Amino acid sequence: MSISSDAVWAASPTTTRGQPAQLSADPKGERIAYSSNKSIFLRSIDHPSLSTQYGAHTAQTTVARFSPSGFYVASGDVTGLVRVWDCEYHVISGSINDLAWDGDSQRIIAVGNGKQRFGHCFTADSGNSVGEISGHSASINSVSIRQQRPLRATTGSDDGTMVFYHGAPFKFNTSLRGQHNSFIYGVAFSPDGTSLVSVGADKKIWLYDGKSGEAKGQLGIGEHKGSIFGVSWASDSKSFVTCSGDQTVKVWDFEAGKAVQTWTMGDGTPAEIPQQQVGIVWPAGRNDGLIVSLALSGDLTYLAEGNQRPTRVIQGHQRSITAASTSYGDSDQGETLWTGSYDGRIRCWDVSTGSAGGIEGESPTTQIAGLTHSSGGKEHISSISWDDTLRCIDTSAKRFIGDVAKIAGQPKAIAGFSSRLAVVITPSAIQIYENGTKKVCDLPLKCTPLSVAASASGKEDATVAVGSDDQLVRIYTYRSGSSTLEPERELSGSTAAITSLAFSSNGKYLAAGSSSGKILVYDTSDYKVAIDRWTGHTARVLSIAWNQEGTYAASGGLDTNLFVWSVSAPGKRIKMVSAHKEGVNGVVWAADGRRVISVGADAAIKVWRVDGL
């Protein structure tokens, strides 16, 4: 057996309310770069399901920029570390807010919120200093370098000033005060180097001479009704685009000094905070005029001049993905992956294309603790979340349906076992729900349950397994006729708490993963240990999934590793090291039986091809 990466479905960019987010495009206009959690993603613009994840940072990343040559990427994080893949330089003592390359792809200016200094100029290949960033008294939010000689650079800061530098080496030339009366969020030289623009929290747009730094005037007075978080030039230097907290993106004709097109995201109501636009890039090297705008929600919106509506919206997760499940619709719908994250978002992914969509209706407000698929009759996904609720999703309509069930206690896990029944565990009980949200059984427990699995044993009856912190697996039988759970037996053998359980699809095996990383497999005919050699994880097992035939199982753990195990050859295994930064929270098998899909704390989804099964 062997395992290899088949696809990476990227996490959405990390955003912070009231702060600009940086997007960068390569010189050919083929990819964008952005920060997400502790990773940097390079993502295809035309094929968003194709991406590369860079995980060398150990802290929250903040910015990534392609070099003008397109051969290098520089990225920064909250510790002040800048990595020029794969070199690293610690340039300031605080968070890196922005980066800029010179036209030769040799020099970099990094700015942010330091203690002794707010920015630094250095060479990309050695890290040697090539100037000094000075003249500011507060955090610097943005930097831009003129790509032509003589070299010029500018920085915009929370102190409301813009500083102009001559180089190289870069030295303070002048401080521009009075144009902005609040935080400056974005500065950008035009590609031909003749002009410079600045934007900020005061909703103002100012223009300057690109060579001297002399202020030329303000334009678009009163156009934007909220803070302007970003600005980007078209490749012909005749127009530029801005994005704002008022949920709009505007294209400006530089010579005419006016907005020539406006897009309003969402329904335009001021209360729709997730639709605030906090990042923007106008990729060069394209002939379709594409603009990519970033919302506070993490959605990437594709805009094209002349089109009044977005041409595409790319969705995903911004926070750790904590649950996953699959459903199999008709020939038109195909296979769908359902994922839930720490912030309460649920997304549905077309497995064939890697594209994601949202769910209509009232979403949970806290972490999704579990998702399970119920087929037969009206297909639905049941979700539990830490706001102590259970919700149902219509898989065909992709919307929440029915009433929201209030769970007595924080739900820990969920498992479905028929077209209309699901079992939920709380810190003190096992609960059975019918038709999504109607509770029909509630059995108190004396132990603390941590995991649950269920396997149908009749039309509506089921075998329910519950793993707990006392190292035991308890087996129950659910009788649908009387809506009761009957204790059957207790399974021992584990030396640690049972953190993950999974029945094989034919019900023949029960896999139990523990907090120590070991997985035991029980034969359900007599519940004796059938396999005790699945010992590869070095930390808590977070998820186990069987293939359709029940011959192989995949597991993910807190140790960041993913394993595929064989029933016929227990000593053989394949391992993917560091599958997800900070833990593999969920694994499922694709319908073809040759791919495993994993989700993790890095908010990304990864597809692995398993050969030799």
CSV table of C-alpha atoms in Angstrom, one decimal, residues 203 220 222-229 242-250 252 262-273 275-278:
chain,number,residue,atom,x,y,z
A,203,LYS,CA,-12.8,56.9,4.1
A,220,GLY,CA,-14.1,60.2,-4.4
A,222,GLY,CA,-18.0,60.7,0.3
A,223,GLU,CA,-18.2,57.8,-2.1
A,224,HIS,CA,-17.2,55.1,0.5
A,225,LYS,CA,-19.3,55.1,3.7
A,226,GLY,CA,-17.0,52.9,5.7
A,227,SER,CA,-13.3,52.5,6.3
A,228,ILE,CA,-11.3,51.7,3.1
A,229,PHE,CA,-9.2,48.6,3.8
A,242,THR,CA,-10.7,49.9,-3.5
A,243,CYS,CA,-12.6,47.8,-1.0
A,244,SER,CA,-14.4,49.0,2.1
A,245,GLY,CA,-16.2,48.2,5.3
A,246,ASP,CA,-19.4,49.5,3.7
A,247,GLN,CA,-19.5,46.2,1.8
A,248,THR,CA,-18.6,47.8,-1.5
A,249,VAL,CA,-15.8,47.4,-4.1
A,250,LYS,CA,-15.2,50.4,-6.4
A,252,TRP,CA,-11.8,54.3,-10.1
A,262,THR,CA,-19.5,49.7,-7.9
A,263,TRP,CA,-20.3,46.3,-6.5
A,264,THR,CA,-22.3,45.9,-3.2
A,265,MET,CA,-21.9,42.6,-1.4
A,266,GLY,CA,-24.7,40.8,0.4
A,267,ASP,CA,-28.1,42.6,0.6
A,268,GLY,CA,-26.5,46.0,1.3
A,269,THR,CA,-27.7,46.3,4.9
A,270,PRO,CA,-25.1,47.9,7.3
A,271,ALA,CA,-25.7,45.0,9.8
A,272,GLU,CA,-24.3,42.4,7.4
A,273,ILE,CA,-20.9,42.6,9.0
A,275,GLN,CA,-19.8,41.0,4.0
A,276,GLN,CA,-17.4,43.9,4.9
A,277,GLN,CA,-14.7,43.8,2.2
A,278,VAL,CA,-11.3,43.8,3.9
